[in-house]
mmCIF file of C-alpha atoms in Angstrom:
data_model
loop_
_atom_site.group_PDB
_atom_site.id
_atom_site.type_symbol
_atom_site.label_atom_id
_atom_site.label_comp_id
_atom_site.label_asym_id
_atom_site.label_seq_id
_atom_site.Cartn_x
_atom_site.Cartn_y
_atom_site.Cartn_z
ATOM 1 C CA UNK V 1 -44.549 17.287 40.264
ATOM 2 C CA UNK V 2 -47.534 15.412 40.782
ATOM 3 C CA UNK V 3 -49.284 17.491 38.207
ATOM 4 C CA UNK V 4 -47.108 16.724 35.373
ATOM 5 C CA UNK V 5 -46.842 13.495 35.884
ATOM 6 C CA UNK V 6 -51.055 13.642 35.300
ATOM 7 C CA UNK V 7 -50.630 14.974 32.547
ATOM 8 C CA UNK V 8 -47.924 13.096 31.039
ATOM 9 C CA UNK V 9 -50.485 10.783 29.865
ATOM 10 C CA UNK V 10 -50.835 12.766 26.500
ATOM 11 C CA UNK V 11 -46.834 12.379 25.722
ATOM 12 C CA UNK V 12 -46.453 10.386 22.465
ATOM 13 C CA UNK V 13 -42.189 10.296 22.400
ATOM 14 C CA UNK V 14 -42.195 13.710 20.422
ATOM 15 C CA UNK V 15 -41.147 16.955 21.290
ATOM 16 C CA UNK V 16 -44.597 18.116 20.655
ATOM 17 C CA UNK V 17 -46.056 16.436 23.717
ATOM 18 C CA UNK V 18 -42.948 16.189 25.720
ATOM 19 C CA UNK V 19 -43.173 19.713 27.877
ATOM 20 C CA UNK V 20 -45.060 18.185 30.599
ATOM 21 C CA UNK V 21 -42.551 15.611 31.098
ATOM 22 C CA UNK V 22 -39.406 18.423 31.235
ATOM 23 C CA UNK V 23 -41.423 20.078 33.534
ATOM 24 C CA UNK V 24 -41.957 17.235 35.870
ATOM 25 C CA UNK V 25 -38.455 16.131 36.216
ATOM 26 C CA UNK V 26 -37.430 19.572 36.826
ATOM 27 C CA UNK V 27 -40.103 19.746 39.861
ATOM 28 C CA UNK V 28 -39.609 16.133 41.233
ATOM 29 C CA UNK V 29 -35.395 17.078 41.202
ATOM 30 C CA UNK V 30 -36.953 19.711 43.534
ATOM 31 C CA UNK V 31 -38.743 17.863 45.242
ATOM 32 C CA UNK V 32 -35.695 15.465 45.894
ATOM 33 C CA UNK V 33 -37.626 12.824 44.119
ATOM 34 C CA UNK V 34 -34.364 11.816 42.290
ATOM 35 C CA UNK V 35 -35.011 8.164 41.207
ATOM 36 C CA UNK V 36 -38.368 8.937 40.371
ATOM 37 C CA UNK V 37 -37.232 11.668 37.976
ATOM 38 C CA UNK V 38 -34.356 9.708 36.757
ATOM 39 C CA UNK V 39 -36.704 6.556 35.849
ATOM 40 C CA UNK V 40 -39.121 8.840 34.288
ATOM 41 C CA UNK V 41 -35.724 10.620 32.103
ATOM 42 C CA UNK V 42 -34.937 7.129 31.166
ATOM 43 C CA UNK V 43 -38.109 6.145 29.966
ATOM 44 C CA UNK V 44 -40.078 8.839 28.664
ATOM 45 C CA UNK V 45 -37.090 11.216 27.067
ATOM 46 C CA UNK V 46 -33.807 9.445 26.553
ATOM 47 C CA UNK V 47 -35.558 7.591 23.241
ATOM 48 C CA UNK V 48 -36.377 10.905 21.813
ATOM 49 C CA UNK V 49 -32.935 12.720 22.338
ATOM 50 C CA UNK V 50 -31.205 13.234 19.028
ATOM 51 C CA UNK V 51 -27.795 16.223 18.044
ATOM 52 C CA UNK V 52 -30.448 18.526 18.017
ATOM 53 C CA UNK V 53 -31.341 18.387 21.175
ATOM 54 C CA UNK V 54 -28.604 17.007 23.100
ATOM 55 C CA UNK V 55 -28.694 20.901 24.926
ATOM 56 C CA UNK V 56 -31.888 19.931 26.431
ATOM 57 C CA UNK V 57 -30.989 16.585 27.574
ATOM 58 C CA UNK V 58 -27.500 17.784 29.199
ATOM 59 C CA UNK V 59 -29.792 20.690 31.145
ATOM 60 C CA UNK V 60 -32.388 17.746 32.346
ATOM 61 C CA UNK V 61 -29.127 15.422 33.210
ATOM 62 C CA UNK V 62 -27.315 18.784 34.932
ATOM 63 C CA UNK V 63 -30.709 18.291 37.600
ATOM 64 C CA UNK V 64 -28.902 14.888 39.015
ATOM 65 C CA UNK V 65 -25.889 16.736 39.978
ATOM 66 C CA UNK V 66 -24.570 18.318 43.255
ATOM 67 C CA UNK V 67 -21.197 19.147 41.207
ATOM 68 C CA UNK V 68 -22.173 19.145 37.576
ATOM 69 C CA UNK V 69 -21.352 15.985 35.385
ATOM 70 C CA UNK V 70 -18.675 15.169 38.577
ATOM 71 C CA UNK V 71 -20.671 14.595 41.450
ATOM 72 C CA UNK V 72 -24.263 12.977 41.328
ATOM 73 C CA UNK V 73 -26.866 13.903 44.099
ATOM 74 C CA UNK V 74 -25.919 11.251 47.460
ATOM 75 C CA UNK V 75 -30.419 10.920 46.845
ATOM 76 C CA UNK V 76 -29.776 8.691 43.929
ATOM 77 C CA UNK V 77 -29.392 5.192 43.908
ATOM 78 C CA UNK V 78 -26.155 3.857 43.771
ATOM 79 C CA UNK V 79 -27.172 2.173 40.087
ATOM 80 C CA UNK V 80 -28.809 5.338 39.130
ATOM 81 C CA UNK V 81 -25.240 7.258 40.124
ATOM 82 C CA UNK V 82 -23.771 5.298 37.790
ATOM 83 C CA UNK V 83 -26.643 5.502 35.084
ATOM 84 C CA UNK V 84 -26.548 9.329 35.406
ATOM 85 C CA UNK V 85 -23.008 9.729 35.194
ATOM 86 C CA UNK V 86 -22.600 7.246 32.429
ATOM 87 C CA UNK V 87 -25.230 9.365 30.550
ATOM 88 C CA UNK V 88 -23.607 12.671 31.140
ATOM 89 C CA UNK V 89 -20.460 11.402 29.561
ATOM 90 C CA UNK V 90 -22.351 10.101 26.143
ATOM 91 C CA UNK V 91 -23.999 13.170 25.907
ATOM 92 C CA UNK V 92 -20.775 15.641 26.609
ATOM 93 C CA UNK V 93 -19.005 12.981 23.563
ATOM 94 C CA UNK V 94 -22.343 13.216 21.145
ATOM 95 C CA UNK V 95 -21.682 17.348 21.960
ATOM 96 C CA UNK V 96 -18.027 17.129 20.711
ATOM 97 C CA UNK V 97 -17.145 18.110 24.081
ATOM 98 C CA UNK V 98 -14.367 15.269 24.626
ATOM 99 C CA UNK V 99 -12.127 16.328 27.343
ATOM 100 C CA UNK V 100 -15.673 17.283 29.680
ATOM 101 C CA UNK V 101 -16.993 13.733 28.946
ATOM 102 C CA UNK V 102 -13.778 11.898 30.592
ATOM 103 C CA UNK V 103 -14.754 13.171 33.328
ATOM 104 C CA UNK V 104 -18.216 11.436 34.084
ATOM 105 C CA UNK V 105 -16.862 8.438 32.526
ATOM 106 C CA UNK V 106 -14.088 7.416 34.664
ATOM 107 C CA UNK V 107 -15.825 7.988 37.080
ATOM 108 C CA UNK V 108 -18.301 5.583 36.455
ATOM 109 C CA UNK V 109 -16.213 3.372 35.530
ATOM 110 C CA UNK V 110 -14.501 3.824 39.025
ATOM 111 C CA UNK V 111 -18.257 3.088 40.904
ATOM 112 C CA UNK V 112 -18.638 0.476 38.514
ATOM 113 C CA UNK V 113 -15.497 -1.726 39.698
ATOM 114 C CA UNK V 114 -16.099 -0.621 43.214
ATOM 115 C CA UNK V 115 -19.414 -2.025 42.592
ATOM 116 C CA UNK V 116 -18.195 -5.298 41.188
ATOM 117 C CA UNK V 117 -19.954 -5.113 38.990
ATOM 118 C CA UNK V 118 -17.222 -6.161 35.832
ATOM 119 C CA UNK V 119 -20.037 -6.210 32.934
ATOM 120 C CA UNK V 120 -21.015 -2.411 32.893
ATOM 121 C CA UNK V 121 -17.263 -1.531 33.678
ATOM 122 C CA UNK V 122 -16.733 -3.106 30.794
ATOM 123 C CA UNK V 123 -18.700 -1.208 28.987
ATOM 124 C CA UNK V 124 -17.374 2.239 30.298
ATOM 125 C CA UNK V 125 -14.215 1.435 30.041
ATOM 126 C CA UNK V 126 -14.955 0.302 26.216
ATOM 127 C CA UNK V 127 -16.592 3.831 26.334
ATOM 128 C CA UNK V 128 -13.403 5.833 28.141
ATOM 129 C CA UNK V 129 -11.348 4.181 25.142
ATOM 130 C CA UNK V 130 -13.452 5.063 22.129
ATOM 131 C CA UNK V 131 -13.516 8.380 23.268
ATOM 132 C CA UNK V 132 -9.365 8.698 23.773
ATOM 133 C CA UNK V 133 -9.593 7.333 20.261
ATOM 134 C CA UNK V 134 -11.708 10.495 19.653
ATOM 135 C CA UNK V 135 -9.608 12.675 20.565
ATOM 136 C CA UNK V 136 -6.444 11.486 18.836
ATOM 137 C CA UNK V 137 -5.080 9.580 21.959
ATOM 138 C CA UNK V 138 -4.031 6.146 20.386
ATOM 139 C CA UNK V 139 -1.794 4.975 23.832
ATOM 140 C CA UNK V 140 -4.602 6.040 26.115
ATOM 141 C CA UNK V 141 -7.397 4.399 24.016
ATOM 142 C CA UNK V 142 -5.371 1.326 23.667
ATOM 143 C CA UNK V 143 -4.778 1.168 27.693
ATOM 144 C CA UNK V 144 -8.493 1.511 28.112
ATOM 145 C CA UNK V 145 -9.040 -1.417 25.602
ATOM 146 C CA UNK V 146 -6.768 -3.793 27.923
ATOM 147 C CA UNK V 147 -8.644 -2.889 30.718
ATOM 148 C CA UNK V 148 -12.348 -3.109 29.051
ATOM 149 C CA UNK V 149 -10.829 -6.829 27.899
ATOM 150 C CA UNK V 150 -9.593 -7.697 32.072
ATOM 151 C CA UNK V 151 -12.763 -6.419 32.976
ATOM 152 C CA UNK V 152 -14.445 -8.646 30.402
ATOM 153 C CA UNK V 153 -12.661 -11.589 31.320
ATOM 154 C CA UNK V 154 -13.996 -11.057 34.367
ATOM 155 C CA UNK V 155 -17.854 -11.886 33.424
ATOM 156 C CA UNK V 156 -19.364 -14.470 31.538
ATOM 157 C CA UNK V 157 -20.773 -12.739 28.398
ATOM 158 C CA UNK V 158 -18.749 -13.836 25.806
ATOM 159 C CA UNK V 159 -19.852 -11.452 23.301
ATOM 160 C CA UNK V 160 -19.131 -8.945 25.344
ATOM 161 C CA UNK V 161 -15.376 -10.888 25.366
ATOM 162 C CA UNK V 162 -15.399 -10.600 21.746
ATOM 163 C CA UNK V 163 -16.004 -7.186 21.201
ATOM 164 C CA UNK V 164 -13.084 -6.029 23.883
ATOM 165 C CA UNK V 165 -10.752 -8.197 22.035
ATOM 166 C CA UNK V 166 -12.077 -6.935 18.765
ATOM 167 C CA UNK V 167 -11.436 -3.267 20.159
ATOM 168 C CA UNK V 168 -7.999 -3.824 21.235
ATOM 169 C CA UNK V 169 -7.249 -5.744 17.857
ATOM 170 C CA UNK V 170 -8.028 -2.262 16.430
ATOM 171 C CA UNK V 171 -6.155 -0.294 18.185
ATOM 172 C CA UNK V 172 -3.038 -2.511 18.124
ATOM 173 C CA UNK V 173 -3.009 -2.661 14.167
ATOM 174 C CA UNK V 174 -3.321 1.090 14.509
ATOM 175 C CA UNK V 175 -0.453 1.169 16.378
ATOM 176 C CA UNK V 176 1.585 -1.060 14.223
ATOM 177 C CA UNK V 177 1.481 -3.977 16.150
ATOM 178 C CA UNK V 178 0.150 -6.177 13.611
ATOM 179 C CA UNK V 179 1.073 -9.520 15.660
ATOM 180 C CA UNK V 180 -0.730 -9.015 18.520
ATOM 181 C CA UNK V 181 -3.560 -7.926 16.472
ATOM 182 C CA UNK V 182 -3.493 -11.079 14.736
ATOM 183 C CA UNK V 183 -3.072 -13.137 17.921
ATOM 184 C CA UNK V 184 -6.736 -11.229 19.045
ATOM 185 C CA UNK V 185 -8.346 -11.838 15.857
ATOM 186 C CA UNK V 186 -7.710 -15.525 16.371
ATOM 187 C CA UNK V 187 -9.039 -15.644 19.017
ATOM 188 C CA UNK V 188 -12.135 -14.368 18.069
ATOM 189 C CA UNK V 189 -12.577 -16.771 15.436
ATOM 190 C CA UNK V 190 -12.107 -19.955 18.229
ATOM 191 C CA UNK V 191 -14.471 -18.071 20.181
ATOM 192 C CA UNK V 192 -17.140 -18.384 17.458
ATOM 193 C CA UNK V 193 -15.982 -21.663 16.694
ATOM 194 C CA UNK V 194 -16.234 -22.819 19.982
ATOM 195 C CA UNK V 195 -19.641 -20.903 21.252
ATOM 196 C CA UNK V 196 -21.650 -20.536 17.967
ATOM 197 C CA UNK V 197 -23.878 -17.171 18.761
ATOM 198 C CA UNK V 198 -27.837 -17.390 17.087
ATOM 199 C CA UNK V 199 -28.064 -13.563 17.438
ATOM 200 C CA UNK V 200 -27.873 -11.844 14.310
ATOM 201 C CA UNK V 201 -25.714 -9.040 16.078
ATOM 202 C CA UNK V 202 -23.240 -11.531 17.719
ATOM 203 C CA UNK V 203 -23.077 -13.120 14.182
ATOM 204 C CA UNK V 204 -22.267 -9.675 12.409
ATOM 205 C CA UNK V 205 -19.653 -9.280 15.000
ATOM 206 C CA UNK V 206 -17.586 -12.201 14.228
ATOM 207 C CA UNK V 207 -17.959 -11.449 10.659
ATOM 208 C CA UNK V 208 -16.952 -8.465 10.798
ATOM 209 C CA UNK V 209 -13.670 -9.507 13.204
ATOM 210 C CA UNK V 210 -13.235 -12.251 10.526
ATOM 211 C CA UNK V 211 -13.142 -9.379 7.523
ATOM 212 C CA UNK V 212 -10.804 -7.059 9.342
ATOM 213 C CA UNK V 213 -8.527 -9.951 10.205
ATOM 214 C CA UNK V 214 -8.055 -10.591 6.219
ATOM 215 C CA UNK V 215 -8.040 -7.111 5.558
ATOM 216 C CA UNK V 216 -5.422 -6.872 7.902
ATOM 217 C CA UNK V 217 -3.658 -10.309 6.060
ATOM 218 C CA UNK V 218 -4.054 -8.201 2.604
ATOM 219 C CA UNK V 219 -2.408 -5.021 3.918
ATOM 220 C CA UNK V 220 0.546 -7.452 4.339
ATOM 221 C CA UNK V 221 0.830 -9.357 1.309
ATOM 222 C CA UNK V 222 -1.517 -11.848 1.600
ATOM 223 C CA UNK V 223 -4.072 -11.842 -0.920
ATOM 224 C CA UNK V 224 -4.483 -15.036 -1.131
ATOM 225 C CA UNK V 225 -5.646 -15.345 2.506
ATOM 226 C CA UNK V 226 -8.030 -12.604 1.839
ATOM 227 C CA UNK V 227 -9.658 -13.732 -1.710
ATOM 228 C CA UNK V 228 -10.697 -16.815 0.453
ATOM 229 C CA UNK V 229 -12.837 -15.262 2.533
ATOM 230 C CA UNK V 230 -15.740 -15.366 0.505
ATOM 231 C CA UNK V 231 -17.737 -12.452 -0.994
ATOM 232 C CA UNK V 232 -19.605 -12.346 2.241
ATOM 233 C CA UNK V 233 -17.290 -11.242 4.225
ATOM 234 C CA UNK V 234 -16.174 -8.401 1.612
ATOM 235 C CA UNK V 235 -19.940 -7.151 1.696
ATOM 236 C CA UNK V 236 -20.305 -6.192 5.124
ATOM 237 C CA UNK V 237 -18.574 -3.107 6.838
ATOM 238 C CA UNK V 238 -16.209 -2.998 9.531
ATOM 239 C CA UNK V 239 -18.376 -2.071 12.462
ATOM 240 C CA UNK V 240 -18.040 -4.039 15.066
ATOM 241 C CA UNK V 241 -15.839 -1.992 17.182
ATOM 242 C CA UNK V 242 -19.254 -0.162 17.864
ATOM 243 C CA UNK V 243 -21.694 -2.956 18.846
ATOM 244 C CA UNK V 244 -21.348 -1.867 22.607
ATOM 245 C CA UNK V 245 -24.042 -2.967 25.219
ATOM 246 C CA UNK V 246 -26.137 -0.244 26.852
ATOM 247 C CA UNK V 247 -25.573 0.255 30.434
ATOM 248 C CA UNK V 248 -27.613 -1.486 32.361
ATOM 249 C CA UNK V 249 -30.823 -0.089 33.162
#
């Protein structure tokens, strides 16, 4: 283990230098060097992990696991549990394997609330309910989206407020329940009102709850409602549903 590490020192984030760095998380899993191994996942691979080679990554994450992508090694941390798990699941989704990746992901989000610890359960619940919307599951996305939204509640990060409600909204107008949809929108748009964000991110976010809200208002009739939002608002794509916070490293 050791030895790769040394020699780690050439790695420049491509696969073309990155063998030594396989190689060493492989030995320190052996060597029941887990967080070490984990940290050195994190930092030196994870950024160069694309579809390609989501195979590899899933064999290096498979090295964390006493059950595989259920049951992280009891040598971990308790925040590198939930890391490792949390990663498993995004990987299993980016590999179209959708019913696998539930499985990492609730539980996660399980440590998480045990773990009080309401922003990152947030976030994987926000994760559990993009990927019910995935696979076709509108009820079970939307009952993840209520509890990503408690869970935010729960924290002080308005943003991360914003984009639960924005989430839900989503779902709900999918669903048909345009009223409720428009009851979250608004309250978006008093959020920004009320807690002006500088971030450009935070910004696109509201602008892009503010677009959906009239495209929502057009659907139904009102044009008028919608021609006043401005050209700006019309320019930018609906995305926000998908400006979710990384874990926590």
């Amino acid at each position: 283990y050791r030895t790769y590490v040394r020699e780690r020192t050439s790695f420049q984030r491509s696969w073309t230098y990155a063998e030594p760095i396989f190689q060493a998380i492989i030995h320190g899993c052996q060597a029941g060097l887990y967080d070490s191994a984990v940290e050195m996942y994190r930092n030196d691979i994870r950024g160069v992990l694309g579809q390609e080679t989501f195979g590899l990554g899933l064999f290096l994450v498979s090295q964390f696991f006493d059950t595989c992508f259920e049951v992280p090694v009891r040598a971990l941390s308790s925040a590198n549990r939930r890391w490792i798990l949390n990663e498993a699941g995004l990987i299993l989704k980016g590999r179209g394997k959708l019913e696998q990746a539930t499985v990492p992901l609730r539980a996660v989000l399980s440590l998480s609330e045990q773990a009080e610890d309401w922003a990152n359960a947030a976030i994987n619940a926000t994760n559990l309910s993009e990927l019910a919307e995935l696979r076709g599951d509108l009820a079970e996305a939307t009952k993840s989206a209520r509890r990503a939204l408690d869970l935010a509640r729960r924290t002080d990060n308005l943003f991360q407020l914003m984009n639960s409600l924005g989430r839900l909204a989503k779902l709900l107008f999918q669903r048909g329940q345009t009223q409720d949809s428009h009851a979250l929108l608004d309250s978006i748009s008093e959020l920004c009102d009320a807690h002006p964000y500088p971030e450009p991110n935070r910004i696109l976010l509201v602008i892009d709850a503010d677009y959906e809200m009239r495209r929502i208002q057009a659907t139904k009739g009102e044009i008028h409602k919608y021609e006043a939002t401005g050209s700006v608002h019309r320019s930018i794509p609906v995305s926000y549903t998908h400006l979710t916070l990384p874990t926590k490293r």
